[in-house]
Every structure is written in C-alpha cells, then in structure tokens.
Coordinates of C-alpha atoms in Angstrom, one line a residue:
X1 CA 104.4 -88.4 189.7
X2 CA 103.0 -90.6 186.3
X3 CA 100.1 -89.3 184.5
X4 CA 99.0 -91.3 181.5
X5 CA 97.0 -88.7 180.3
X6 CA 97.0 -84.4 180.4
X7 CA 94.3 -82.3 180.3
X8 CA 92.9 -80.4 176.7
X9 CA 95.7 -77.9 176.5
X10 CA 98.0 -80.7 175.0
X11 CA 95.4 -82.1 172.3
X12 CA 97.3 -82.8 169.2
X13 CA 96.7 -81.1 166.5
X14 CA 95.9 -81.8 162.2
X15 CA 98.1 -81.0 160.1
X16 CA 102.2 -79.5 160.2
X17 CA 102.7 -78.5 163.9
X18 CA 104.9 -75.6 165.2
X19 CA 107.9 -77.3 167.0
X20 CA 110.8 -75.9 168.3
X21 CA 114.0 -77.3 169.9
X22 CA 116.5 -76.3 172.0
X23 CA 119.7 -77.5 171.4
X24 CA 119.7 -79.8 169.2
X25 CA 122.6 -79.4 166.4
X26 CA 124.2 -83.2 166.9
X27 CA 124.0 -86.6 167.5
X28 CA 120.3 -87.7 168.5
X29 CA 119.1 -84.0 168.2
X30 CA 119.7 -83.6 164.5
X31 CA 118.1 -86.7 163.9
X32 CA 114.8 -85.8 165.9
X33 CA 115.2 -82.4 163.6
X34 CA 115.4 -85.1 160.7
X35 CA 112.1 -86.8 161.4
X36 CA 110.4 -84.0 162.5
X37 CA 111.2 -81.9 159.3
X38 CA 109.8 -85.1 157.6
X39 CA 106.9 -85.4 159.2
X40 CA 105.7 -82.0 157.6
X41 CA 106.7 -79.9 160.7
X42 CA 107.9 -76.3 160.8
X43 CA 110.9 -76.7 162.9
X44 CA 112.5 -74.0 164.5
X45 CA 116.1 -74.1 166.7
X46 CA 117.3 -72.0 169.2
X47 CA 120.9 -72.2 170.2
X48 CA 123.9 -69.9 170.8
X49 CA 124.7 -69.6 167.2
X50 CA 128.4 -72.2 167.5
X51 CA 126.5 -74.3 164.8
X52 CA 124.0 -73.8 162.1
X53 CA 121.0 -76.0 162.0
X54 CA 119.8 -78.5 159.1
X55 CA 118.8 -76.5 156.0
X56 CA 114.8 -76.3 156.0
X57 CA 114.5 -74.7 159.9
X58 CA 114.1 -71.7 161.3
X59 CA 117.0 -70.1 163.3
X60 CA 117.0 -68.1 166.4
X61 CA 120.4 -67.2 168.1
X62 CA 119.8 -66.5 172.1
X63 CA 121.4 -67.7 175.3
X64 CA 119.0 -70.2 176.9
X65 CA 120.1 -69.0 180.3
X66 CA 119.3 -65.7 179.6
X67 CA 116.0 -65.3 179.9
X68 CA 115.5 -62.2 178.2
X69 CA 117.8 -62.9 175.1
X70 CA 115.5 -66.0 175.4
X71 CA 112.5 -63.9 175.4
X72 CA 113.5 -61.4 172.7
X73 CA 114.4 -64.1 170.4
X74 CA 111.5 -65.8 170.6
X75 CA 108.8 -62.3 169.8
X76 CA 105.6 -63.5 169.9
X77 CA 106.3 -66.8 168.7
X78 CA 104.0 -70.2 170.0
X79 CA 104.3 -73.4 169.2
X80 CA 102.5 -77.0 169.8
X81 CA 105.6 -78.6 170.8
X82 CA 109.1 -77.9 172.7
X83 CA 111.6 -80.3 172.4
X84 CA 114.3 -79.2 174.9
X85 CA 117.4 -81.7 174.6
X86 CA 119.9 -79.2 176.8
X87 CA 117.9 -78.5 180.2
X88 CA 120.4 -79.7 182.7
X89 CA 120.1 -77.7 185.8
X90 CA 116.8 -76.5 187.8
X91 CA 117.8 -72.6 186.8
X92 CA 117.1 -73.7 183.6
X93 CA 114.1 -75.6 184.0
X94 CA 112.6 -72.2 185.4
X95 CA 114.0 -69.8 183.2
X96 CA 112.3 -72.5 180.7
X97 CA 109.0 -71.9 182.6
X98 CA 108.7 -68.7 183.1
X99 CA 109.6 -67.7 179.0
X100 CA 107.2 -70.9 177.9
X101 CA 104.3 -71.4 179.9
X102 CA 101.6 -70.4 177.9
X103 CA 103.7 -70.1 174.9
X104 CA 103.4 -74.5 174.2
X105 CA 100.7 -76.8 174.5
X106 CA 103.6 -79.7 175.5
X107 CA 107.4 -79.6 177.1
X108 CA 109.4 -82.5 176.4
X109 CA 112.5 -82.1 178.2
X110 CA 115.5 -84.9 177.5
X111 CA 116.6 -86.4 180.9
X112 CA 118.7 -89.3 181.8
X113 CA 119.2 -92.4 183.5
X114 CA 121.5 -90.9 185.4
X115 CA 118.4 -89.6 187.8
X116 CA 118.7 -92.6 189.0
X117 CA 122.2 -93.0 190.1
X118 CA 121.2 -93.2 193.9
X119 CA 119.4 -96.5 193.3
X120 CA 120.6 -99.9 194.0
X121 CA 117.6 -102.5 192.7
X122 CA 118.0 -105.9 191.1
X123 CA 114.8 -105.3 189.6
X124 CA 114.9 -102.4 186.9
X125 CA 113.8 -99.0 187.9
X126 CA 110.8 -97.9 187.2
X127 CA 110.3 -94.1 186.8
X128 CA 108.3 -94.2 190.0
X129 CA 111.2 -94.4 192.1
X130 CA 112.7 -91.3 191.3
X131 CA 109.3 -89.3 191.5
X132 CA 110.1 -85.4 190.5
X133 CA 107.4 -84.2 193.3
X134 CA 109.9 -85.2 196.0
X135 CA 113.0 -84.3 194.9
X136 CA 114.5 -80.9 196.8
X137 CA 115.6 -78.3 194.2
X138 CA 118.3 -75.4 195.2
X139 CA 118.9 -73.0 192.9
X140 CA 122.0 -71.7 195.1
X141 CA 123.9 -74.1 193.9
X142 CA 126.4 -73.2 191.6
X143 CA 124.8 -74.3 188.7
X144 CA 126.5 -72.0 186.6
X145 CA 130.5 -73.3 187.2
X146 CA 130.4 -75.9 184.1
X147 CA 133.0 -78.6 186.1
X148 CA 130.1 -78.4 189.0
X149 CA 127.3 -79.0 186.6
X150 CA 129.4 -81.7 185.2
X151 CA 130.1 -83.3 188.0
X152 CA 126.5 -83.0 189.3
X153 CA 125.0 -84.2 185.8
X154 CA 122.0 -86.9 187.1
X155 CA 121.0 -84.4 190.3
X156 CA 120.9 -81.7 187.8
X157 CA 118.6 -83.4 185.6
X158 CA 116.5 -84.6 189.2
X159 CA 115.8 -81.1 190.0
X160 CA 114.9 -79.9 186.5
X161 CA 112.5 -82.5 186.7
X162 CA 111.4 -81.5 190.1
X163 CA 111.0 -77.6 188.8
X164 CA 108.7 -78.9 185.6
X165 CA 106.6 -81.4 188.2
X166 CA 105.8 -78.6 190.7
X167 CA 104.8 -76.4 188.1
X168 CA 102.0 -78.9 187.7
X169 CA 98.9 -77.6 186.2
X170 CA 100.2 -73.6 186.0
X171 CA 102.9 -75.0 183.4
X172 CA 102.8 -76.0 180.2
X173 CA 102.3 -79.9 180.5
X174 CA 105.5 -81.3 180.3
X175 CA 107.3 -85.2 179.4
X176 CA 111.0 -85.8 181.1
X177 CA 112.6 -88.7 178.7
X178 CA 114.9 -90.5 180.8
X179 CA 117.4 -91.2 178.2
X180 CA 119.2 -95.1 178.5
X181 CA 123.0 -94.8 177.4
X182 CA 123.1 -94.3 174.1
X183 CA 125.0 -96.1 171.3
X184 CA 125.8 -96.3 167.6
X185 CA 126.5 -93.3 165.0
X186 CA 129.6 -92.3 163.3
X187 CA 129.0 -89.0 164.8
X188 CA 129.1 -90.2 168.6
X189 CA 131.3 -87.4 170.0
X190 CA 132.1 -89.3 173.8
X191 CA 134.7 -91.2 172.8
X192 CA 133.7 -94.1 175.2
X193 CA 134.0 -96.3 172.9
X194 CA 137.2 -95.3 171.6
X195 CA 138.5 -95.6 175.0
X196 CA 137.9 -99.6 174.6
X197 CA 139.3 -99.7 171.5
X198 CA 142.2 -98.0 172.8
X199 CA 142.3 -100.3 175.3
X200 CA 141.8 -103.5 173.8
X201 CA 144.5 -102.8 170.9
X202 CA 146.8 -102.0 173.2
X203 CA 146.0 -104.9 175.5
X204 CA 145.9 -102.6 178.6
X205 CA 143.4 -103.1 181.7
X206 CA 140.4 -102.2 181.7
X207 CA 139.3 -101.0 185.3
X208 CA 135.9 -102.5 186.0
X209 CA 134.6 -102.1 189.8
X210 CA 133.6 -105.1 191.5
X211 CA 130.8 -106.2 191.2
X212 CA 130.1 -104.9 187.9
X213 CA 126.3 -104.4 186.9
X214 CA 124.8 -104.3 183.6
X215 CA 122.7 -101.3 182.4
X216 CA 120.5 -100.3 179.8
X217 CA 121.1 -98.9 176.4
X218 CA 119.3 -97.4 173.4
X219 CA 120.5 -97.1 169.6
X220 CA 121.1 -93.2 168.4
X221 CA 118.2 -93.7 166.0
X222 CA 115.9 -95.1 168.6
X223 CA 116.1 -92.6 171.0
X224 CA 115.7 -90.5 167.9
X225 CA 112.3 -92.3 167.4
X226 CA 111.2 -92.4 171.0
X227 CA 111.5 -88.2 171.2
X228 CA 109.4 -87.9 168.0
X229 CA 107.6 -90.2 169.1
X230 CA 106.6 -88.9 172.8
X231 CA 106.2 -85.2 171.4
X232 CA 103.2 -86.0 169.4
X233 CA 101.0 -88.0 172.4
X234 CA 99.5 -86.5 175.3
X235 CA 101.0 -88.5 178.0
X236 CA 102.9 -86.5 180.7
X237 CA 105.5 -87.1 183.5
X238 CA 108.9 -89.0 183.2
X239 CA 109.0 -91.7 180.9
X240 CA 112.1 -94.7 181.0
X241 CA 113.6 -94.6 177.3
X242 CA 115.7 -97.7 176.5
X243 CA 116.0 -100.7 174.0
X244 CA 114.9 -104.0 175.9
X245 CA 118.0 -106.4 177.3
X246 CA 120.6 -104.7 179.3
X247 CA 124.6 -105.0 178.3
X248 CA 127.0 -106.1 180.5
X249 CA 130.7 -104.4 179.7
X250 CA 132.2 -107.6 178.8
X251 CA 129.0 -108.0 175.4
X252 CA 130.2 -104.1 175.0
X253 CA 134.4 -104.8 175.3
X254 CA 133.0 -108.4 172.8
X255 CA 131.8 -106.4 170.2
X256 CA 134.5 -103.8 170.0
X257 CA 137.4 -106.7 170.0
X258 CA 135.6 -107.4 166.9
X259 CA 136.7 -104.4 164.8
X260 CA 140.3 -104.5 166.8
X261 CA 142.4 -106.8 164.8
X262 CA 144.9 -108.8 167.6
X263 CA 143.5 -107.1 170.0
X264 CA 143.6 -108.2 173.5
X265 CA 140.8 -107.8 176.4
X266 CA 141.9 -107.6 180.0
X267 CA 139.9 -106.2 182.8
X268 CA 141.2 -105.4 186.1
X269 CA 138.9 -105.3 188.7
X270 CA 139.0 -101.9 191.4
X271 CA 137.5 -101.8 194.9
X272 CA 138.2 -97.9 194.7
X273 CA 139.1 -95.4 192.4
X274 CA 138.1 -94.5 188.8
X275 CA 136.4 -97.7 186.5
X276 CA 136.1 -97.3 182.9
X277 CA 132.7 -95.7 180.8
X278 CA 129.5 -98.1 181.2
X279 CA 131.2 -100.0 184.2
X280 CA 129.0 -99.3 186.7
X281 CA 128.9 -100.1 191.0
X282 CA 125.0 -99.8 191.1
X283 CA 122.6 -101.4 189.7
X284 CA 119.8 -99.3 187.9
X285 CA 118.8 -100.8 184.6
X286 CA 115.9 -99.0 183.2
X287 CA 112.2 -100.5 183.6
X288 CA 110.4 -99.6 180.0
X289 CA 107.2 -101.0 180.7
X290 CA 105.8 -97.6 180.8
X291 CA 106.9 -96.4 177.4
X292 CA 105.7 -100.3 176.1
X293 CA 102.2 -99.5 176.9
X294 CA 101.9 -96.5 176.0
X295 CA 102.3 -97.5 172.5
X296 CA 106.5 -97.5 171.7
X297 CA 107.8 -100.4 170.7
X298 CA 111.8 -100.8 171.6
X299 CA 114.3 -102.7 169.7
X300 CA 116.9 -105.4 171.9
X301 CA 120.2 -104.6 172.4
X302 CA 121.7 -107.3 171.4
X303 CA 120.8 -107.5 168.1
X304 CA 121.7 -103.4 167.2
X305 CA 124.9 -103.8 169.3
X306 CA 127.3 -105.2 166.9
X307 CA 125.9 -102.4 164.4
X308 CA 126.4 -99.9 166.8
X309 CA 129.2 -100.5 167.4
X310 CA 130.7 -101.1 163.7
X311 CA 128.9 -97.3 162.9
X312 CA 131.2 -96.0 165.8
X313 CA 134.4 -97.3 165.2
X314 CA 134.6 -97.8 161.6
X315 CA 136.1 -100.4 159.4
X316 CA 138.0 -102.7 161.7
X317 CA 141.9 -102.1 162.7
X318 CA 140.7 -98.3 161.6
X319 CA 140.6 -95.8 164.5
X320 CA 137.4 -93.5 165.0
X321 CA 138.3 -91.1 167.8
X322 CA 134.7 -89.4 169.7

C-alpha cells in the first residue's frame, strides 16, 4: 500500500508545530530533535526516563508499552506530528494506535530495510514488494522476551507496519521510513565498524558469505534530514530512505584500512555459519525512487563514505569502540 497523498486531517500547518517523539535520545534521533527544535517546533520526548533529552524540549517519563502510563503521561496533550523512532513490534504499533489516533494529524514511524530481508532481487526493492496490507500480524508472539524481538528485528518492524496500514482511514495517517544502514557519527553505538577495524589491525579474516551482495546505506545526518523532512509533507505509506549507490563490504573494509595504520584485510569466505556486519547472502538494495519524487534529494555513498567513516573511528591508528 503507496499513497502519494492523505486526506485533510494531515494538512500542514503555519507556523511552530506540536511534535513529539518517542525515543529519540541518540544517534539519528537527537539529531531529528536538533532540526526540529530549529525549525521553531515545540518538541516534546517521551521515554523511560534512562536519559534526559536536549535542553529546550519538553519531557514526559512513561513506558511506551504501557499504555496507560502512556496515556497518563500524555493528559490531554495533541500534536501535528509523531515521530516514533522505537516502534519495533506489532503490540506496539497498537498500543501506539489506540493512545494516538485522534490525538495527531500524522505518524511517522522509523522502520528498516530489514523488512525486506525475505527478498532476493537484482533489481533494488521497491517499497511495493513488501506491502504492509499483506503482511500477517500475531500479537501472540512473544514480543515482549528482548533476545526474541532481537532476533525477529525486520518481521517485527513488517507487522508494525502491517498494524499502522490496516488501521487505514480509522488511524491517524501514518509514514513507515524504511531506514538504509546507517553510517557516520562519532556517536555510532553498534560497533560494526569497530569490528573491521578490529579486524583489519589485527589482520584476522573477515567471514563474508558467498556470494556477497552489496546494500544500501544512508549518512547519520541524512536520515536525520529525510525524518524532518517526511514529517512536514502529507504523503503516507512506507517510504525507501537511503543515499543513492550501494557499498559493497570490500569499499566499506577500503575505507576503514584507511585509518588502520599496517593494517591488513583478509576475507574468508563461509558457505554456513555467522558472516561479519553489512555482509549480506541476499540481495535487497533499497529502490529510492519514491522518496526522489516526492521531493528528497539523497546524497551518494561514495562520496560521504570516507567521512563516515573517519567520524566513526577517529584519527587513524586511534581506536573508537561503538
């Protein structure tokens, strides 16, 4: 399900708008707060409290999957805009729809390319093949066992999806960003990139399956851009978020070597077994010809890469753990 446009509810509106976000205390999320805070916008952030938000917002400590510490903290609050960068799980996605429908004029909820893990396409994906509308959801599943939810992360984020596009008109009209891999920030906390550096200084393999396929990425500050970007137009359904020309792990392992003094890169191809971060069996780069003409306009890989990288890892022979 693509619509380009949604119906009056989600007209934008003059002047500073009422935004809140979930989540949101690092990495991309702080810098959406950033721009948004910027831009004139009265921000407000719920979370559990384990961080404090950006000076200038407003605060509210609940438990997003409880709906009525959810509710409670919220009052009476309404707002033109929810940015919701930690819905991973369909209980979510209807706890989320149930406190906010009617509550928001839009839901923008941070998805991934990992929806698209099942796929298998030379050609890029476009968000058509994974289409929300179709997807089963069970909410018996033990969404709630953290090591399950991480190990289910893309068909979490498929049936939160599913939950928002079934909702259709009787929800708040809602935008799932499917989020490329993203790069760059001294503040990346995955340590994937550390894990090539650690690699590559200590001239040990790096397990790569066979055949290994490129993928899509996106700069921290892009992605940044593209979710302050989508929650101010009117377009719904899932929107494909990544910079153009997708990295193969050898340009990735290239431009880490490069702040790895005598380091040494060595890959080891597996049939079976565990490969390293961004080595991937499928092939499922990101189509963003949607997001294009809708109006964003993406950077290319290739040219951020080197900075990304060089923001992540610090001055060279210098280790940057995640």
């Amino acid at each position: 399900m693509v619509m380009e446009k949604a119906g009056g509810a989600v007209a934008g509106t003059a002047g500073a708008r009422e935004v809140l976000v979930i989540g949101g205390n690092r990495y991309f999320g702080k810098r959406l707060i950033e721009r948004l805070l910027k831009a004139g916008d009265r921000v407000t952030v719920v979370n559990r409290g384990s961080a404090p938000p950006p000076p200038g917002v407003t605060h509210l400590v609940a438990d997003r999957d409880d709906e009525r510490s959810l509710s409670t903290a919220l009052g009476e609050r309404t707002f033109d805009v929810v940015v919701d960068q930690v819905c991973y799980t369909p209980r979510q996605a209807a706890t989320a729809l149930r406190v906010f429908t009617g509550r928001t004029r839009r839901y923008v909820m941070t998805s991934t390319v990992e929806v698209y893990e099942y796929e298998d396409s030379i050609a890029p994906v476009r968000e058509t093949d994974v289409d929300p509308l179709t997807v089963p959801v069970d909410l018996e599943l033990p969404w709630d066992d953290a090591q399950f939810r991480e190990s289910h992360y893309g068909e979490g984020k498929r049936q939160a999806e599913a939950v928002f596009a079934a909702a259709g008109a009787s929800g708040p009209p809602y935008v799932s960003v499917r989020v490329a891999h993203v790069l760059g920030g001294d503040d990346d906390f995955t340590g994937r990139l550390a894990h090539y550096a650690d690699r590559i200084r200590a001239g040990e393999p790096i397990a790569v399956p066979s055949p290994n396929h490129p993928a899509t990425y996106i700069h921290v500050e892009e992605i940044a851009d593209f979710l302050f970007w989508a929650a101010g137009e009117d377009f719904t359904g899932p929107v494909n978020a990544a910079s153009h020309q997708p990295l193969r792990t050898e340009e990735l392992c290239g431009a880490v070597a490069a702040h790895v003094p005598d380091g040494r890169i060595v890959f080891q191809e597996v049939e079976v077994g565990e490969v390293s971060p961004f080595a991937f069996r499928r092939c499922y780069a990101m189509d963003n010809s949607r997001a294009v003409r809708l109006g964003f306009r993406f950077g290319c890989a290739r040219r951020w890469l080197g900075r990304a990288v060089a923001e992540t890892l610090g001055a060279p022979g210098v280790r940057k753990d995640g």
